[in-house]
PDB file of C-alpha atoms and ligand atoms in Angstrom:
ATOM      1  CA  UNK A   1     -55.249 141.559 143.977  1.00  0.00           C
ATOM      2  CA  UNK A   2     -54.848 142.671 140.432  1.00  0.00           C
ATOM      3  CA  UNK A   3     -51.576 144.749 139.887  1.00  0.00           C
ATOM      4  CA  UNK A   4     -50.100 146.011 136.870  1.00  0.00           C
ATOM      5  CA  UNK A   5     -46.669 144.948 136.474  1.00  0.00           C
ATOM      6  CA  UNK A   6     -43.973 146.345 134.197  1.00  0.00           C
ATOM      7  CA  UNK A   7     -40.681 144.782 133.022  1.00  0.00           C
ATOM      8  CA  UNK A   8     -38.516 147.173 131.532  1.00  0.00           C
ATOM      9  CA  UNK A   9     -35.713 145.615 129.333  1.00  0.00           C
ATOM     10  CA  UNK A  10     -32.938 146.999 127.059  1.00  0.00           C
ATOM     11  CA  UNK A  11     -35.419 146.569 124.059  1.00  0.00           C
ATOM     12  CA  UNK A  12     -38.542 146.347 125.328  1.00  0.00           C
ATOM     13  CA  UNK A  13     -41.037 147.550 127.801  1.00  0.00           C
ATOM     14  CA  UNK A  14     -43.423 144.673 128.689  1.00  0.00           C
ATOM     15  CA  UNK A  15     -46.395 145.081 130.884  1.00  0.00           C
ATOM     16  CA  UNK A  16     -49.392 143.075 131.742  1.00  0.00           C
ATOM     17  CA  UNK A  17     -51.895 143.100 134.714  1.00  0.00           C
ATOM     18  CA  UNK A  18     -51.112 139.699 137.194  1.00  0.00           C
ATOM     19  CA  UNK A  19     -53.065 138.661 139.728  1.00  0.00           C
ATOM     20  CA  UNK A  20     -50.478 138.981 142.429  1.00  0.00           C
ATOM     21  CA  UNK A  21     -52.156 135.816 144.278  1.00  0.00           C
ATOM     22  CA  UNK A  22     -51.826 133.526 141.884  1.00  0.00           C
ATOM     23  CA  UNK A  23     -49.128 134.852 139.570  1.00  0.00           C
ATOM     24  CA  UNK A  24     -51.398 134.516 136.691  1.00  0.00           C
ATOM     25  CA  UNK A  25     -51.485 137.469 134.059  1.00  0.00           C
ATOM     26  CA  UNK A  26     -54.884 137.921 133.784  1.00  0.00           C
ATOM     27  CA  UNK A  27     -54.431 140.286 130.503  1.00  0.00           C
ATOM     28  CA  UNK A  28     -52.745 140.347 127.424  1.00  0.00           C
ATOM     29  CA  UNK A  29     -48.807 141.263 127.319  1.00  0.00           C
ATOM     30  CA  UNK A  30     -48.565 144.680 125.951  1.00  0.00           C
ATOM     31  CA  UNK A  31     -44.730 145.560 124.653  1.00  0.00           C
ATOM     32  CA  UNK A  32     -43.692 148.526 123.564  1.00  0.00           C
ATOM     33  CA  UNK A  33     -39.908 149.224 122.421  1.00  0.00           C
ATOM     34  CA  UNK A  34     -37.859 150.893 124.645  1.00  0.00           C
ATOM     35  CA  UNK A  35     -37.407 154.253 123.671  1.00  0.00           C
ATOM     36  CA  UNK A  36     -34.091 155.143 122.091  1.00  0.00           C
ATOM     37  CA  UNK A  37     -31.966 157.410 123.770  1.00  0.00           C
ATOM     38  CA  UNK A  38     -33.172 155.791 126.806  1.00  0.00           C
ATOM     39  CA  UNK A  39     -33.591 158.553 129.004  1.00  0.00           C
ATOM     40  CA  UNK A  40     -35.842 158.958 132.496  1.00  0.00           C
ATOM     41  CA  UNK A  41     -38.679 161.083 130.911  1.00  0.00           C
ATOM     42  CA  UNK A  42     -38.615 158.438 127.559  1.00  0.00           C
ATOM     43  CA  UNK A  43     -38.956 155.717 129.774  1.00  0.00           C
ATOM     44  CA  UNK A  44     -41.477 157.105 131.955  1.00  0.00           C
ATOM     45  CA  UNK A  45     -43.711 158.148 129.032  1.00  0.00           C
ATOM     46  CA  UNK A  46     -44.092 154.934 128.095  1.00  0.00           C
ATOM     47  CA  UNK A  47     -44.734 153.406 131.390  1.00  0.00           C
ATOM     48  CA  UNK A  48     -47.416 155.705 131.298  1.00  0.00           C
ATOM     49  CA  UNK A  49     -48.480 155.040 128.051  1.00  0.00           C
ATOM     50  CA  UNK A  50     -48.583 151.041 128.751  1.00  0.00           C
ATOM     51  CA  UNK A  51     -50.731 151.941 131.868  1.00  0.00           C
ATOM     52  CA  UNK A  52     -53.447 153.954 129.813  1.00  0.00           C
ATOM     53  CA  UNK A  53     -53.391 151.098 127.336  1.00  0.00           C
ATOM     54  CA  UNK A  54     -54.519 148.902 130.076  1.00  0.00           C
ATOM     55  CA  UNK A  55     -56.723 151.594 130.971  1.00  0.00           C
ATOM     56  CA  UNK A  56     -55.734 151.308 134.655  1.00  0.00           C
ATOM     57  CA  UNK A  57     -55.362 153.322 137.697  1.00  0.00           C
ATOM     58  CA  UNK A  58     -54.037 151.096 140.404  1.00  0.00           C
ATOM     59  CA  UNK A  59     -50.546 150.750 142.075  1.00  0.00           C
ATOM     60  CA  UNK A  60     -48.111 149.864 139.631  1.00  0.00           C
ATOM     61  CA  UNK A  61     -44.986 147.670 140.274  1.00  0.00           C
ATOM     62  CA  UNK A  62     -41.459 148.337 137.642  1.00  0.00           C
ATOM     63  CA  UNK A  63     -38.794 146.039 137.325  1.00  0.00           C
ATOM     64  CA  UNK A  64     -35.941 147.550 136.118  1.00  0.00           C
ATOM     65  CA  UNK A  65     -32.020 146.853 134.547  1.00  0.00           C
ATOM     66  CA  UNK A  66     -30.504 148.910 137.067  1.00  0.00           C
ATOM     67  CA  UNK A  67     -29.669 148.754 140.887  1.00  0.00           C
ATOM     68  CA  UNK A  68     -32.487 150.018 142.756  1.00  0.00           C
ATOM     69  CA  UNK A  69     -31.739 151.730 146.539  1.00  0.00           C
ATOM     70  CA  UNK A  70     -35.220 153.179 147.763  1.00  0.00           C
ATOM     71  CA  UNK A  71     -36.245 153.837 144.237  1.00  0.00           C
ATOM     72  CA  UNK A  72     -33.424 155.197 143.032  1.00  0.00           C
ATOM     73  CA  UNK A  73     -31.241 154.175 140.142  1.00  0.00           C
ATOM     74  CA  UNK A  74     -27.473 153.794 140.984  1.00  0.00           C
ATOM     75  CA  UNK A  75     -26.050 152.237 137.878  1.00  0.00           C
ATOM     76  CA  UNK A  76     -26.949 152.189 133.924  1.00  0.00           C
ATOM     77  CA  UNK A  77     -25.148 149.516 131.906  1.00  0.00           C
ATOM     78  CA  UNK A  78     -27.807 148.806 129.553  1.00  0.00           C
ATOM     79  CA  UNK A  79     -29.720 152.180 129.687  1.00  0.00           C
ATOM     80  CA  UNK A  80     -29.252 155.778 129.206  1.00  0.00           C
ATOM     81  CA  UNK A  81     -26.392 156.969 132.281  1.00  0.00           C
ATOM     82  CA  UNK A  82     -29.046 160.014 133.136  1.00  0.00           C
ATOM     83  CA  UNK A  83     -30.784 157.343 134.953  1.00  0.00           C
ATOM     84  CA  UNK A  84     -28.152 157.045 137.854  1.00  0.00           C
ATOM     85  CA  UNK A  85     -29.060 158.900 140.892  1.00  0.00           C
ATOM     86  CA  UNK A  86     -32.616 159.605 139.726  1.00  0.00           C
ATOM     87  CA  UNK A  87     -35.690 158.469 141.618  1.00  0.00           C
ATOM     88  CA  UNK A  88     -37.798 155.833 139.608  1.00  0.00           C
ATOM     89  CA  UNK A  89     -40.076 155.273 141.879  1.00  0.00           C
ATOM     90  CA  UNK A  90     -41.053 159.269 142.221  1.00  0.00           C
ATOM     91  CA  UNK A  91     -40.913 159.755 137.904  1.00  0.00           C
ATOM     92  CA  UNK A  92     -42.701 157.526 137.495  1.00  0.00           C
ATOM     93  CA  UNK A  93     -45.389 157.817 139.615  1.00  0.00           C
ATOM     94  CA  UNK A  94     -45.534 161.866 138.962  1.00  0.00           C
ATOM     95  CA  UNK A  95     -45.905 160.523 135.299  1.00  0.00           C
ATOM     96  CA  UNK A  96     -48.706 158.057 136.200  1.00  0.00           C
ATOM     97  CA  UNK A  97     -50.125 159.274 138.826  1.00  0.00           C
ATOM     98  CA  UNK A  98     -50.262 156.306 140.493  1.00  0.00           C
ATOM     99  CA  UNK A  99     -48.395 154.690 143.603  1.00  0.00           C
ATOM    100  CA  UNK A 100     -45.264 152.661 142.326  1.00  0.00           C
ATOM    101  CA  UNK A 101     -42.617 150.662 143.650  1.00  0.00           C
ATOM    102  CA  UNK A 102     -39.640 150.092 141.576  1.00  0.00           C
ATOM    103  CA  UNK A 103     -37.041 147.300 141.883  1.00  0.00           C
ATOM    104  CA  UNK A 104     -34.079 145.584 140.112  1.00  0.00           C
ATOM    105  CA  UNK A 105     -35.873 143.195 137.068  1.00  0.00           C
ATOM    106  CA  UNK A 106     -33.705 139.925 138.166  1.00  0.00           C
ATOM    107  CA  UNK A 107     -35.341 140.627 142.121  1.00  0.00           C
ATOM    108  CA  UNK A 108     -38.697 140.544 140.082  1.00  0.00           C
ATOM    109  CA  UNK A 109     -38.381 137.693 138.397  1.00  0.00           C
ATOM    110  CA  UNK A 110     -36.572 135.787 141.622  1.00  0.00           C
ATOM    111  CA  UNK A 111     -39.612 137.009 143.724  1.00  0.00           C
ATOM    112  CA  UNK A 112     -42.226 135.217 141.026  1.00  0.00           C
ATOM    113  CA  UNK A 113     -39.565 131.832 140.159  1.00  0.00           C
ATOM    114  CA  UNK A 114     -39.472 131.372 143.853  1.00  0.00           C
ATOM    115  CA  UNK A 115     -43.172 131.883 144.977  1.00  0.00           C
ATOM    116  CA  UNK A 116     -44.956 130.507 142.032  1.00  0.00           C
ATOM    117  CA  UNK A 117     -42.563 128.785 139.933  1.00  0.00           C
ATOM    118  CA  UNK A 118     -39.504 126.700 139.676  1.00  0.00           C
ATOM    119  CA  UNK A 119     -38.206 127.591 142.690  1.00  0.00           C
ATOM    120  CA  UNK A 120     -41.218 127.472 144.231  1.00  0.00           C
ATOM    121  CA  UNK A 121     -40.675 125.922 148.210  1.00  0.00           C
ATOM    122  CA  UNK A 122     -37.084 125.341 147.258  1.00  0.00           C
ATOM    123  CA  UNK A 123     -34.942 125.554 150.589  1.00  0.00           C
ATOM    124  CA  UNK A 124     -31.011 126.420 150.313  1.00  0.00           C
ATOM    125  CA  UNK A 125     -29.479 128.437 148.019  1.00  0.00           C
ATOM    126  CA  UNK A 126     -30.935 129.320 144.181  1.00  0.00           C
ATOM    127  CA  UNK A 127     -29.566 131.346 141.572  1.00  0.00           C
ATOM    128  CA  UNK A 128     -31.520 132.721 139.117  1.00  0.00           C
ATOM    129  CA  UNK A 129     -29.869 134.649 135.645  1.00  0.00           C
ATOM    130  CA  UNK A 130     -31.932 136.635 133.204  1.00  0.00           C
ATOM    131  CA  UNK A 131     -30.220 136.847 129.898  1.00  0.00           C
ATOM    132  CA  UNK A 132     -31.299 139.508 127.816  1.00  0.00           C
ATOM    133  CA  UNK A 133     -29.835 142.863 126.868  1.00  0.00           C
ATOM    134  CA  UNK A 134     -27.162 142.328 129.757  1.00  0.00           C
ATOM    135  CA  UNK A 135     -27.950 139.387 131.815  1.00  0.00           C
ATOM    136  CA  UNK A 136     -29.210 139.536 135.354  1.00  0.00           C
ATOM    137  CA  UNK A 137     -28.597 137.704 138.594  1.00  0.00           C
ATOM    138  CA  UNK A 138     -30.877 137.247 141.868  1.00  0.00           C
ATOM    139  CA  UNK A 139     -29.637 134.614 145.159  1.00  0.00           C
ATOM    140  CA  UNK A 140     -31.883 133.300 147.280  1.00  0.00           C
ATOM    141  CA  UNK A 141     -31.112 131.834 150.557  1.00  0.00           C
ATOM    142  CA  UNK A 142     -33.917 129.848 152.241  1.00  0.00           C
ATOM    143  CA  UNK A 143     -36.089 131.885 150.528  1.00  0.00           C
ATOM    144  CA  UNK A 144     -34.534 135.056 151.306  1.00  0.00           C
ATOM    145  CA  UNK A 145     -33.226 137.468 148.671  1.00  0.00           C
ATOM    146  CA  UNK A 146     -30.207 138.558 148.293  1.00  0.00           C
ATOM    147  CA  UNK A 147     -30.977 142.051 145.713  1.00  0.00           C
ATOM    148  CA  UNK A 148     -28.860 143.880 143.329  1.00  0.00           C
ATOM    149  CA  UNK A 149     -26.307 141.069 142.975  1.00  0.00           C
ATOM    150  CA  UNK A 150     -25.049 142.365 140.111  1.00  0.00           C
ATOM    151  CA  UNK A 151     -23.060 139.245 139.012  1.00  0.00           C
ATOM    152  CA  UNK A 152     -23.810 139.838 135.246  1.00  0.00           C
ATOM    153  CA  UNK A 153     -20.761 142.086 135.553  1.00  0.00           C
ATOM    154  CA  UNK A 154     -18.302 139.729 136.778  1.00  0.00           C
ATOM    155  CA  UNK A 155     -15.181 138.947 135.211  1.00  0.00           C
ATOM    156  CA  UNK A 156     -14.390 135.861 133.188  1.00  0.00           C
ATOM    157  CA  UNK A 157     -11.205 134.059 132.907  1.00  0.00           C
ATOM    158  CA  UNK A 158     -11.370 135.702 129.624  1.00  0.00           C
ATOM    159  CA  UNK A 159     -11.086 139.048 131.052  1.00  0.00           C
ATOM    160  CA  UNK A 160     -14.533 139.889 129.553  1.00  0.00           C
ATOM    161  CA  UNK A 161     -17.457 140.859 131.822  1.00  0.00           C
ATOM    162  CA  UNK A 162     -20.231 138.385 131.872  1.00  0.00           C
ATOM    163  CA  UNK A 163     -22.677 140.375 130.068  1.00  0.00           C
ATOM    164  CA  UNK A 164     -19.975 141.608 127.342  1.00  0.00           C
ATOM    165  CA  UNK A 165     -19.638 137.878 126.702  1.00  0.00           C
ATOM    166  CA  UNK A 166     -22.880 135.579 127.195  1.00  0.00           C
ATOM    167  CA  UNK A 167     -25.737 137.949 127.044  1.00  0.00           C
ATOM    168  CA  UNK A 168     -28.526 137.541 123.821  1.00  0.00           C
ATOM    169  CA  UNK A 169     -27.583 140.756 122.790  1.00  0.00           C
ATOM    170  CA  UNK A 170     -23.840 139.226 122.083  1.00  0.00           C
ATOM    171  CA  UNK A 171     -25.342 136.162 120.854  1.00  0.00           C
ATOM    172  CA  UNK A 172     -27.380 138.398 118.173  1.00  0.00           C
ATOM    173  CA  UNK A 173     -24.745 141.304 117.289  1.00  0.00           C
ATOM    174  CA  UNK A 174     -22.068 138.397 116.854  1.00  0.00           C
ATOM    175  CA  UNK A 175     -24.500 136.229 114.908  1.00  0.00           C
ATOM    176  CA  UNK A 176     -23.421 133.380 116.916  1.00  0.00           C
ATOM    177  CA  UNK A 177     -25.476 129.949 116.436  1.00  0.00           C
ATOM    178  CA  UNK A 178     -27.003 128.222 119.453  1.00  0.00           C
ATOM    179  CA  UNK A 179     -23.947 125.909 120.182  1.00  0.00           C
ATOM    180  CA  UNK A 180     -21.387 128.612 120.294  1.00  0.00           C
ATOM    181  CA  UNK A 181     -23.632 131.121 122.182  1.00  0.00           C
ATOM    182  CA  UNK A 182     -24.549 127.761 124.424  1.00  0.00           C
ATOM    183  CA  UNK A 183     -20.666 127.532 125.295  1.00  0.00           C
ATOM    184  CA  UNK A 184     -20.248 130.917 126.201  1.00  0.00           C
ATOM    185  CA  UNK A 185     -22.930 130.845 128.789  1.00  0.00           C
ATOM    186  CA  UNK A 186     -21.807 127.419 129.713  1.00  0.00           C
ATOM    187  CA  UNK A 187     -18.460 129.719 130.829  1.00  0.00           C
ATOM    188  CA  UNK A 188     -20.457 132.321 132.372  1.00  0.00           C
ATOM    189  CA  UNK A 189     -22.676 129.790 134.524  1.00  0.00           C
ATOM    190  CA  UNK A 190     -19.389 127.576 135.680  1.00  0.00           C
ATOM    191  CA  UNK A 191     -18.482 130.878 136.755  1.00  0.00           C
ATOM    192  CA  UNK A 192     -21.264 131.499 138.723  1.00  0.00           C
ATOM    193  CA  UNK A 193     -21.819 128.015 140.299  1.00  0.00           C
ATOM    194  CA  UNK A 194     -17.652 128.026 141.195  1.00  0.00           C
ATOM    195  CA  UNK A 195     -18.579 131.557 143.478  1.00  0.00           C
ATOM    196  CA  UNK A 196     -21.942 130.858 144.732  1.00  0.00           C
ATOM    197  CA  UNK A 197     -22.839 127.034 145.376  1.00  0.00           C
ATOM    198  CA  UNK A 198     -26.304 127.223 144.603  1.00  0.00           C
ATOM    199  CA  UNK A 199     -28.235 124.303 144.641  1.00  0.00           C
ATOM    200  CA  UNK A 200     -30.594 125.253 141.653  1.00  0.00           C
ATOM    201  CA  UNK A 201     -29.656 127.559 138.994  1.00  0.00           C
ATOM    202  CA  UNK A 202     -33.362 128.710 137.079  1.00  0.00           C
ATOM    203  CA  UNK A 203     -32.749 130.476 133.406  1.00  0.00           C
ATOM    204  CA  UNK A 204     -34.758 133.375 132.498  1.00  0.00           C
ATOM    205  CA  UNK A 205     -34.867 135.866 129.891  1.00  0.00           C
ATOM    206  CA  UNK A 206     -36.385 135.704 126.431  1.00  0.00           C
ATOM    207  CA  UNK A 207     -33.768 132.918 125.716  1.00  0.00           C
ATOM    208  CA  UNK A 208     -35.524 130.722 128.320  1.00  0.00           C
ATOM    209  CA  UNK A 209     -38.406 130.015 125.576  1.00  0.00           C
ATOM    210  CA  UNK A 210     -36.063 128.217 123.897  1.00  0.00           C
ATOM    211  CA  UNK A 211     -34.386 126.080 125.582  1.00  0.00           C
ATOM    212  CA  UNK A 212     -34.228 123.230 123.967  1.00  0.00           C
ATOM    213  CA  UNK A 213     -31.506 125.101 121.485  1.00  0.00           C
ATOM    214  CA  UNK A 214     -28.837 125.748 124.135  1.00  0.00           C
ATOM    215  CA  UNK A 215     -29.777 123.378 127.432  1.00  0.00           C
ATOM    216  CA  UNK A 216     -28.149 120.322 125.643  1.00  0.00           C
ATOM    217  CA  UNK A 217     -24.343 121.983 125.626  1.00  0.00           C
ATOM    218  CA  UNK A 218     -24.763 123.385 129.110  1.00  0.00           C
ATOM    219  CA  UNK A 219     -22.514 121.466 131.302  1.00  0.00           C
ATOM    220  CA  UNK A 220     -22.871 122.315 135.114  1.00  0.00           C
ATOM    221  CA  UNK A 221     -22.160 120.182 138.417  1.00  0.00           C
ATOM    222  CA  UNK A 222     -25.665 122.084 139.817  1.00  0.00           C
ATOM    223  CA  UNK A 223     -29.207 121.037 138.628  1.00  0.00           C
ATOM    224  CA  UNK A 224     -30.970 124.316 136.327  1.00  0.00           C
ATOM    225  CA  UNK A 225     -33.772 124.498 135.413  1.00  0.00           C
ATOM    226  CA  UNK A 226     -36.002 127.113 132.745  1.00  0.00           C
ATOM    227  CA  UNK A 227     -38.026 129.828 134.569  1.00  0.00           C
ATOM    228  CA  UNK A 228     -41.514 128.668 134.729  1.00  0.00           C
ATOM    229  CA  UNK A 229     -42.873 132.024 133.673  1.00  0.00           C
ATOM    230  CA  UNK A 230     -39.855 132.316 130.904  1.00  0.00           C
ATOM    231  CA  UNK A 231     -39.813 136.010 130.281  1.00  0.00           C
ATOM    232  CA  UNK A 232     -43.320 137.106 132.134  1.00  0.00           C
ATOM    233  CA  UNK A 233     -41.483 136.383 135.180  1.00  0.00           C
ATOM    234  CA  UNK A 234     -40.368 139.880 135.557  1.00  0.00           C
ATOM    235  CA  UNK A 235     -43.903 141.327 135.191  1.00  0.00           C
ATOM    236  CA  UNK A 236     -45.188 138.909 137.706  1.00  0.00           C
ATOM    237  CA  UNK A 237     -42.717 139.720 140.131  1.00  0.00           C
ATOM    238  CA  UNK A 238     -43.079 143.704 139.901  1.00  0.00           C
ATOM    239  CA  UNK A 239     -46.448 143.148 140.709  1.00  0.00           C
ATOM    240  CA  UNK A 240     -45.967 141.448 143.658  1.00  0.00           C
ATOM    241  CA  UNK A 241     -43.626 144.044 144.935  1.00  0.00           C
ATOM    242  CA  UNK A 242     -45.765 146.789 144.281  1.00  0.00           C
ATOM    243  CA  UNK A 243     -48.643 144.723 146.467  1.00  0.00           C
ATOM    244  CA  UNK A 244     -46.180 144.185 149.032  1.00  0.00           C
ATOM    245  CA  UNK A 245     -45.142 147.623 149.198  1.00  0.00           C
ATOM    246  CA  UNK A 246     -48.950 149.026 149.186  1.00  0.00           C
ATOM    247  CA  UNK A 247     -50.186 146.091 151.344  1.00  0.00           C
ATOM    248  CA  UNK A 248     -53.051 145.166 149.817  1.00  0.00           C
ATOM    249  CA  UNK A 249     -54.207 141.886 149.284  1.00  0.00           C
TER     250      UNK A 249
HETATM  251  C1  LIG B 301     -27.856 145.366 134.948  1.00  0.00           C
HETATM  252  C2  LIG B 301     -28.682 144.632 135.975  1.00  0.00           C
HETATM  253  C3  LIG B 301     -29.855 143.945 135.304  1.00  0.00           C
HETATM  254  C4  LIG B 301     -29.398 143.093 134.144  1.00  0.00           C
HETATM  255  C5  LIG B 301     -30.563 142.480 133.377  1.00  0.00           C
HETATM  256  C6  LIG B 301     -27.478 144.434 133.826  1.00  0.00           C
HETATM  257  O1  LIG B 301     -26.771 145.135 132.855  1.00  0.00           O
HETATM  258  O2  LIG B 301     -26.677 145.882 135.546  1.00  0.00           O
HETATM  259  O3  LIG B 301     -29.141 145.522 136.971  1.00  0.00           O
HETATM  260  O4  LIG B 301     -30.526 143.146 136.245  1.00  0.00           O
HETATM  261  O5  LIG B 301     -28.642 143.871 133.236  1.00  0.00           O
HETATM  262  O6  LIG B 301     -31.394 143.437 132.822  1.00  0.00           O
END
């Protein structure tokens, strides 16, 4: 089935329509930036602006940089802090006026890396960070996800949050080359691998595209790996939640 899927980031709202059984995008990728204060009704116009550009009507899946209970946003790092405690899911389908299901963007891009891409039928324990705006984490065990894990936020040795410290956005406001920005997330992902164990770390985010600047000074004890989908994983993986959620196939 053919689902429009939307990936909203810190600076951009992406959105193309995937078909959900083959996690191809079967359009263009339409971006438009994200609107600036960031607020509920901003964002929600333009979901419903990238959904008449597409000219479609179907059930629409969102990944977005927030916890997501039930549709409902419980934190705001990298957005405007109206968004906590407001339902997603009903906005922006009152905007649309379509069915939508809403969930965090690193469970959307987890849910397309680990049923189309690199972590496609990989058993035991996977990590996958988006590094954007803030950066995002997703676990899977056996194949079973482990949402809102939240572990962008976690303290370094530094006393800096993760995010604060080894996100692109720091990268680009501190105007740091590859090789310095590379060591930073080099900290952040020995981090990671020293509290989780994974047996496969996958790197998405817009920085996954180019990986050959930053992959060379990453020094980890686990195997990683680039997202397959680099930064369309997102939009393939709110897709397939919204077809999951609206069962169709
Ligand atoms: C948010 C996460 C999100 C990540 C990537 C963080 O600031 O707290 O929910 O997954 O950014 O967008």
């Amino acid at each position: 089935m053919n689902i429009l899927g939307v990936d909203v980031g810190g600076s951009g709202i992406k959105g193309a329509i995937v078909n959900t059984t083959t996690g191809e995008l079967i359009t263009d990728r339409h971006r438009i930036p994200t609107p600036d204060p960031s607020t509920p009704q901003a964002v929600a116009d333009g979901i419903h602006q990238l959904a008449k550009s597409f000219d479609y009507h179907g059930p629409i899946g969102v990944g977005f940089p927030s916890v997501i209970h039930n549709g409902i946003a419980k934190t705001a790092s990298n957005i405007h802090k109206s968004w906590i405690s407001t339902n997603a899911r009903d906005l922006f389908s009152k905007m649309t006026g379509a069915q939508v299901t809403v969930l965090n963007d690193a469970d959307a891009a987890g849910l397309a890396e680990m049923t189309f891409g690199s972590g496609k039928d990989h058993k035991g324990t996977v990590l996958l960070v988006t590094i954007g705006t803030g950066i995002g984490t997703v676990l899977f065990v056996n194949g079973n996800m482990v949402p809102n894990l939240e572990m962008g936020h976690i303290f370094l040795h530094n006393g800096l949050a993760g995010e604060k410290y080894a996100s692109d956005a720091v990268r680009k406001a501190k105007d740091l080359n590859w090789n310095a920005w590379a060591k930073r997330l080099n900290t952040y992902l020995i981090t990671m691998e020293d509290l989780t164990w994974p047996d496969l770390i996958i790197i998405g985010g817009g920085v996954s595209k180019k990986q050959e600047k930053f992959f060379p000074e990453l020094k980890l004890r686990t195997p990683f790996v680039a997202a397959h989908f680099r930064n369309e994983a997102g939009i393939i993986g709110a897709a397939m939640a919204a077809r999951q959620s609206f069962g169709k196939k």
